[in-house]
């Protein structure tokens, strides 16, 4: 069964890892958010792309969900000592990725080509696609600081400012990378990983052609909100600040026009009927992924749901 997964960083990468454990590598394509990408220390950083790739390659730090395992911090510590910016953590091994990516981008290569090559080096057999090769940036409109770039909000300000809205710079002209629309068209189903709807998946959905390619597809989302809260990150806080009660229902309603199915956590069973009333098939199961086994189990359950309830 051919699957396309849409993913942000930490939450997305966990389910991607599960799907990779269940599907033949040729059957899984992952389209990753790049609207979080930014420049830091003069380098091009692609946080979500790196999180997904490190996870698939078995190189990721399992505790944090981001960055690399067995990391050392020599450069970071020395940069701080020199008075450089220390609000975004870059370990030595991770730094190599950013240095080499930046060099290749400067030489004229596209992010998708560089990603393909890095994946080959890291032994990743699935297809990992940045959503676009062009510049796209999430701008967060905040009550206290006005409009600020995403990483300024997310890391530097620790998600503290009150969110009023979002804007995705560049999406009017950005095109999906080669192969992304074809992968969607050829897929049996598309899975929205449990990523932040506002700032991880909405940017992907705003790239030209993605929504219309999804229109004829079976699309299932896994809720990143459990019991009204996130496992990690500001998605629930964002819903609240935008005047919406955070819940798995709110996530389903956010995407309802695109979805055919919705997977919510077993703790949220009370929302199942209301989500069903949006016209979606539902499944409530454990969606908390604490171990690699949990990731595989959730992926297996999602694939079973797709097979039995969406395409049967
Ligand atoms: P980011 O770009 O690193 O913030 O990562 P994502 O947008 O991909 O993921 C953030 C979301 O993942 C948060 O809303 C979390 O609630 C969700 N998340 C993290 N771990 C899990 C998990 O084990 N299960 C579920 N259902 N959601 C999770």
Short mmCIF file of C-alpha atoms and ligand atoms in Angstrom, two decimals:
data_model
loop_
_atom_site.label_atom_id
_atom_site.label_comp_id
_atom_site.label_asym_id
_atom_site.label_seq_id
_atom_site.Cartn_x
_atom_site.Cartn_y
_atom_site.Cartn_z
CA UNK A 1 0.00 0.00 0.00
CA UNK A 2 1.55 3.30 -1.11
CA UNK A 3 1.45 5.99 1.57
CA UNK A 4 2.39 9.65 1.59
CA UNK A 5 2.92 11.10 5.07
CA UNK A 6 2.86 14.84 5.78
CA UNK A 7 5.10 15.70 8.71
CA UNK A 8 6.54 18.46 10.83
CA UNK A 9 9.31 17.70 13.30
CA UNK A 10 9.18 15.80 16.57
CA UNK A 11 5.58 14.45 16.55
CA UNK A 12 5.65 13.84 12.82
CA UNK A 13 8.95 11.98 12.87
CA UNK A 14 7.69 9.51 15.48
CA UNK A 15 4.83 8.28 13.29
CA UNK A 16 7.06 8.38 10.22
CA UNK A 17 9.42 6.01 12.06
CA UNK A 18 6.45 3.72 12.80
CA UNK A 19 5.29 3.76 9.18
CA UNK A 20 8.84 3.01 8.04
CA UNK A 21 8.84 -0.04 10.30
CA UNK A 22 5.61 -1.33 8.67
CA UNK A 23 5.90 -0.51 4.97
CA UNK A 24 8.35 -1.53 2.23
CA UNK A 25 10.65 1.52 1.81
CA UNK A 26 9.45 2.11 -1.75
CA UNK A 27 5.88 2.51 -0.51
CA UNK A 28 6.55 5.46 1.81
CA UNK A 29 7.08 9.08 0.77
CA UNK A 30 7.32 11.79 3.41
CA UNK A 31 6.63 15.44 2.58
CA UNK A 32 8.18 17.63 5.26
CA UNK A 33 7.46 21.20 6.36
CA UNK A 34 10.20 23.69 5.51
CA UNK A 35 8.44 26.87 6.67
CA UNK A 36 10.41 26.58 9.97
CA UNK A 37 13.69 26.81 8.04
CA UNK A 38 15.84 29.77 8.93
CA UNK A 39 19.35 31.15 8.91
CA UNK A 40 21.45 30.99 12.07
CA UNK A 41 25.21 31.45 12.48
CA UNK A 42 25.13 32.16 8.74
CA UNK A 43 23.88 28.63 8.06
CA UNK A 44 20.70 27.27 6.46
CA UNK A 45 18.89 25.22 9.10
CA UNK A 46 15.96 22.92 8.21
CA UNK A 47 14.81 21.68 11.63
CA UNK A 48 11.86 19.49 10.59
CA UNK A 49 13.68 17.93 7.66
CA UNK A 50 16.64 17.07 9.88
CA UNK A 51 14.42 15.63 12.62
CA UNK A 52 12.66 13.34 10.12
CA UNK A 53 15.93 12.28 8.46
CA UNK A 54 17.88 11.70 11.69
CA UNK A 55 14.94 9.65 13.00
CA UNK A 56 14.69 7.48 9.87
CA UNK A 57 18.45 7.01 9.83
CA UNK A 58 18.51 5.95 13.49
CA UNK A 59 20.76 8.93 14.28
CA UNK A 60 18.32 10.98 16.36
CA UNK A 61 18.40 11.80 20.04
CA UNK A 62 15.50 9.71 21.36
CA UNK A 63 15.15 11.80 24.55
CA UNK A 64 14.74 15.23 22.96
CA UNK A 65 13.27 14.04 19.66
CA UNK A 66 15.47 16.60 17.85
CA UNK A 67 19.20 16.69 17.20
CA UNK A 68 21.59 13.76 17.06
CA UNK A 69 22.45 11.01 19.50
CA UNK A 70 25.94 10.94 21.04
CA UNK A 71 26.22 14.64 20.32
CA UNK A 72 29.10 16.84 21.50
CA UNK A 73 28.89 20.60 21.98
CA UNK A 74 32.45 21.92 21.47
CA UNK A 75 31.57 24.42 18.77
CA UNK A 76 28.39 25.60 20.49
CA UNK A 77 30.21 26.23 23.78
CA UNK A 78 33.03 28.08 22.06
CA UNK A 79 30.63 30.21 20.05
CA UNK A 80 28.82 31.22 23.27
CA UNK A 81 32.17 32.05 24.87
CA UNK A 82 32.86 34.39 21.95
CA UNK A 83 29.52 36.12 22.48
CA UNK A 84 27.65 34.36 19.65
CA UNK A 85 23.94 33.48 19.72
CA UNK A 86 23.19 30.51 21.98
CA UNK A 87 19.38 30.44 21.90
CA UNK A 88 19.28 27.74 19.21
CA UNK A 89 21.20 24.59 20.11
CA UNK A 90 23.43 23.14 17.42
CA UNK A 91 25.64 20.19 18.35
CA UNK A 92 28.85 19.33 16.51
CA UNK A 93 27.45 16.45 14.43
CA UNK A 94 24.32 18.41 13.59
CA UNK A 95 26.54 21.35 12.62
CA UNK A 96 28.15 19.23 9.91
CA UNK A 97 24.73 18.81 8.28
CA UNK A 98 24.08 22.56 8.27
CA UNK A 99 27.56 23.43 7.02
CA UNK A 100 27.38 21.00 4.14
CA UNK A 101 23.78 21.87 3.24
CA UNK A 102 24.65 25.60 3.24
CA UNK A 103 27.70 25.02 1.04
CA UNK A 104 25.66 23.04 -1.49
CA UNK A 105 22.78 25.54 -1.51
CA UNK A 106 25.33 28.31 -2.18
CA UNK A 107 26.74 26.25 -5.06
CA UNK A 108 23.27 26.28 -6.64
CA UNK A 109 21.89 22.87 -5.69
CA UNK A 110 18.24 22.58 -4.60
CA UNK A 111 17.23 21.55 -1.08
CA UNK A 112 15.44 18.49 -2.51
CA UNK A 113 18.61 17.32 -4.31
CA UNK A 114 20.71 17.84 -1.19
CA UNK A 115 18.16 15.98 0.94
CA UNK A 116 18.12 13.06 -1.52
CA UNK A 117 21.89 12.84 -1.35
CA UNK A 118 22.04 13.09 2.47
CA UNK A 119 19.37 10.37 2.70
CA UNK A 120 21.46 8.10 0.47
CA UNK A 121 24.51 8.69 2.68
CA UNK A 122 22.52 7.98 5.84
CA UNK A 123 21.02 4.79 4.37
CA UNK A 124 17.43 6.10 4.29
CA UNK A 125 15.52 4.11 1.69
CA UNK A 126 12.19 5.92 1.97
CA UNK A 127 11.65 9.06 -0.11
CA UNK A 128 11.97 12.22 1.99
CA UNK A 129 10.87 15.41 0.22
CA UNK A 130 11.07 18.96 1.54
CA UNK A 131 7.68 20.50 0.66
CA UNK A 132 9.29 23.08 -1.62
CA UNK A 133 12.71 24.19 -2.84
CA UNK A 134 11.67 27.83 -2.64
CA UNK A 135 11.69 30.24 0.28
CA UNK A 136 8.65 29.89 2.55
CA UNK A 137 8.55 31.23 6.11
CA UNK A 138 6.01 31.03 8.89
CA UNK A 139 5.45 34.42 10.48
CA UNK A 140 3.68 34.40 13.85
CA UNK A 141 1.50 37.41 14.66
CA UNK A 142 1.69 37.98 18.41
CA UNK A 143 -0.08 40.29 20.83
CA UNK A 144 3.08 41.41 22.61
CA UNK A 145 5.71 41.55 19.85
CA UNK A 146 3.71 41.92 16.63
CA UNK A 147 4.83 39.72 13.73
CA UNK A 148 7.89 37.62 14.45
CA UNK A 149 9.63 34.82 12.50
CA UNK A 150 8.71 31.30 13.63
CA UNK A 151 11.99 30.33 15.33
CA UNK A 152 12.04 33.65 17.18
CA UNK A 153 8.62 32.70 18.59
CA UNK A 154 9.28 28.97 19.07
CA UNK A 155 12.80 28.80 20.45
CA UNK A 156 14.01 32.30 21.35
CA UNK A 157 10.74 33.38 23.04
CA UNK A 158 9.92 29.84 24.24
CA UNK A 159 6.37 30.09 22.72
CA UNK A 160 5.46 32.65 25.41
CA UNK A 161 3.93 35.43 23.26
CA UNK A 162 0.17 35.28 22.70
CA UNK A 163 -0.67 34.14 19.18
CA UNK A 164 -3.10 36.20 17.08
CA UNK A 165 -2.55 34.44 13.76
CA UNK A 166 -0.10 33.10 11.19
CA UNK A 167 1.13 34.10 7.77
CA UNK A 168 3.14 31.94 5.39
CA UNK A 169 5.51 34.09 3.39
CA UNK A 170 6.26 32.78 -0.08
CA UNK A 171 3.47 30.22 -0.42
CA UNK A 172 1.83 32.22 -3.25
CA UNK A 173 4.72 31.42 -5.55
CA UNK A 174 6.35 28.33 -4.01
CA UNK A 175 5.86 25.07 -5.89
CA UNK A 176 6.02 21.53 -4.52
CA UNK A 177 9.36 19.80 -5.14
CA UNK A 178 9.57 17.45 -8.14
CA UNK A 179 7.88 14.17 -7.32
CA UNK A 180 5.67 15.43 -4.48
CA UNK A 181 2.41 15.78 -6.44
CA UNK A 182 3.11 12.54 -8.33
CA UNK A 183 3.62 10.71 -5.02
CA UNK A 184 0.28 12.03 -3.73
CA UNK A 185 -1.55 11.11 -6.93
CA UNK A 186 -0.11 7.58 -6.90
CA UNK A 187 -0.68 7.03 -3.16
CA UNK A 188 -3.41 4.73 -1.84
CA UNK A 189 -3.77 7.10 1.12
CA UNK A 190 -2.22 10.15 2.73
CA UNK A 191 -1.47 10.31 6.45
CA UNK A 192 -1.29 13.59 8.36
CA UNK A 193 1.16 12.78 11.15
CA UNK A 194 0.41 14.10 14.68
CA UNK A 195 2.15 17.39 13.94
CA UNK A 196 1.14 20.92 14.86
CA UNK A 197 -1.81 21.78 12.55
CA UNK A 198 -1.09 25.52 12.57
CA UNK A 199 2.64 25.68 11.94
CA UNK A 200 3.73 22.24 10.73
CA UNK A 201 1.00 20.96 8.41
CA UNK A 202 -0.82 24.15 7.31
CA UNK A 203 2.33 25.45 5.56
CA UNK A 204 2.50 22.21 3.52
CA UNK A 205 -1.21 22.47 2.68
CA UNK A 206 -0.68 26.06 1.54
CA UNK A 207 1.85 25.10 -1.13
CA UNK A 208 0.24 25.39 -4.57
CA UNK A 209 -1.29 22.20 -5.87
CA UNK A 210 -1.08 20.19 -2.64
CA UNK A 211 -4.70 20.71 -1.53
CA UNK A 212 -6.11 19.98 -4.97
CA UNK A 213 -3.96 16.83 -5.26
CA UNK A 214 -5.37 15.69 -1.90
CA UNK A 215 -8.97 16.33 -2.96
CA UNK A 216 -9.43 12.93 -4.60
CA UNK A 217 -7.45 11.00 -1.97
CA UNK A 218 -8.24 9.09 1.18
CA UNK A 219 -6.65 11.26 3.86
CA UNK A 220 -6.38 10.34 7.52
CA UNK A 221 -5.04 12.53 10.33
CA UNK A 222 -3.69 11.43 13.70
CA UNK A 223 -4.45 13.91 16.48
CA UNK A 224 -1.50 15.67 18.12
CA UNK A 225 -3.87 16.82 20.87
CA UNK A 226 -4.70 14.34 23.59
CA UNK A 227 -6.94 15.20 26.53
CA UNK A 228 -6.93 18.84 25.44
CA UNK A 229 -3.15 19.03 25.61
CA UNK A 230 -0.10 18.44 23.48
CA UNK A 231 2.59 15.92 24.31
CA UNK A 232 5.08 18.67 23.53
CA UNK A 233 4.92 22.09 21.92
CA UNK A 234 2.44 24.94 21.61
CA UNK A 235 -0.40 23.53 19.45
CA UNK A 236 -2.96 23.49 22.32
CA UNK A 237 -1.89 26.95 23.50
CA UNK A 238 -2.33 28.21 19.93
CA UNK A 239 -5.88 26.82 19.67
CA UNK A 240 -6.79 28.48 23.00
CA UNK A 241 -5.28 31.83 22.04
CA UNK A 242 -7.14 31.74 18.73
CA UNK A 243 -10.39 31.25 20.64
CA UNK A 244 -10.87 27.53 19.96
CA UNK A 245 -11.05 24.91 22.71
CA UNK A 246 -8.08 22.59 22.12
CA UNK A 247 -9.28 19.03 21.55
CA UNK A 248 -9.06 16.21 19.06
CA UNK A 249 -12.37 17.54 17.68
CA UNK A 250 -10.77 20.95 17.07
CA UNK A 251 -7.98 19.25 15.09
CA UNK A 252 -10.48 17.22 13.05
CA UNK A 253 -12.58 20.33 12.38
CA UNK A 254 -9.45 22.26 11.35
CA UNK A 255 -8.83 19.82 8.48
CA UNK A 256 -12.33 18.40 8.03
CA UNK A 257 -12.77 19.43 4.39
CA UNK A 258 -9.69 17.44 3.38
CA UNK A 259 -10.05 14.36 5.60
CA UNK A 260 -11.80 11.05 5.15
CA UNK A 261 -10.70 9.58 8.47
CA UNK A 262 -9.46 10.67 11.87
CA UNK A 263 -7.49 8.82 14.53
CA UNK A 264 -7.91 10.11 18.06
CA UNK A 265 -6.53 8.94 21.34
CA UNK A 266 -8.47 6.42 23.42
CA UNK A 267 -8.61 9.06 26.20
CA UNK A 268 -10.67 11.27 23.89
CA UNK A 269 -13.45 8.78 23.16
CA UNK A 270 -16.04 11.38 24.16
CA UNK A 271 -15.25 13.37 20.98
CA UNK A 272 -15.67 10.44 18.59
CA UNK A 273 -19.34 10.98 17.80
CA UNK A 274 -18.91 14.71 17.21
CA UNK A 275 -15.94 14.03 14.91
CA UNK A 276 -18.07 11.44 13.11
CA UNK A 277 -20.71 14.14 12.58
CA UNK A 278 -18.14 16.01 10.46
CA UNK A 279 -18.51 13.12 8.01
CA UNK A 280 -15.27 11.40 9.03
CA UNK A 281 -14.65 7.75 9.81
CA UNK A 282 -12.99 7.55 13.22
CA UNK A 283 -10.82 5.23 15.27
CA UNK A 284 -9.86 5.81 18.91
CA UNK A 285 -6.76 3.97 20.06
CA UNK A 286 -3.58 4.64 22.03
CA UNK A 287 -1.71 7.33 20.10
CA UNK A 288 1.00 8.09 22.66
CA UNK A 289 4.33 6.95 21.29
CA UNK A 290 6.79 6.47 24.14
CA UNK A 291 8.85 3.71 22.51
CA UNK A 292 9.74 2.59 19.00
CA UNK A 293 7.29 -0.27 19.54
CA UNK A 294 4.50 2.25 20.23
CA UNK A 295 5.38 4.00 16.96
CA UNK A 296 5.16 0.74 15.05
CA UNK A 297 1.91 -0.23 16.75
CA UNK A 298 0.26 3.11 15.97
CA UNK A 299 1.43 2.94 12.36
CA UNK A 300 0.08 -0.61 12.05
CA UNK A 301 -3.27 0.50 13.48
CA UNK A 302 -3.45 3.49 11.13
CA UNK A 303 -2.65 1.30 8.11
CA UNK A 304 -5.27 -1.24 9.20
CA UNK A 305 -7.82 1.59 9.56
CA UNK A 306 -7.00 2.83 6.06
CA UNK A 307 -7.28 -0.66 4.57
CA UNK A 308 -10.44 -1.75 6.35
CA UNK A 309 -12.40 1.48 6.75
CA UNK A 310 -11.22 3.95 4.10
CA UNK A 311 -10.35 2.03 0.97
CA UNK A 312 -12.28 -1.21 1.47
P1 LIG B 1 7.76 20.23 15.78
O1 LIG B 1 7.82 20.85 14.41
O2 LIG B 1 9.06 19.71 16.29
O3 LIG B 1 6.97 21.04 16.79
O4 LIG B 1 6.94 18.89 15.61
P2 LIG B 1 5.52 18.49 15.07
O5 LIG B 1 4.70 19.64 14.64
O6 LIG B 1 5.72 17.36 14.10
O7 LIG B 1 4.94 17.84 16.38
C1 LIG B 1 4.43 18.56 17.45
C2 LIG B 1 3.17 17.85 17.91
O8 LIG B 1 3.45 16.46 18.08
C3 LIG B 1 2.64 18.34 19.24
O9 LIG B 1 1.39 18.94 19.03
C4 LIG B 1 2.55 17.07 20.08
O10 LIG B 1 1.37 16.97 20.86
C5 LIG B 1 2.56 15.97 19.05
N1 LIG B 1 3.12 14.72 19.57
C6 LIG B 1 4.38 14.53 20.04
N2 LIG B 1 4.51 13.24 20.46
C7 LIG B 1 3.31 12.63 20.22
C8 LIG B 1 2.83 11.30 20.44
O11 LIG B 1 3.52 10.42 20.93
N3 LIG B 1 1.52 11.06 20.06
C9 LIG B 1 0.71 12.02 19.52
N4 LIG B 1 -0.53 11.69 19.20
N5 LIG B 1 1.16 13.29 19.31
C10 LIG B 1 2.42 13.57 19.65
#
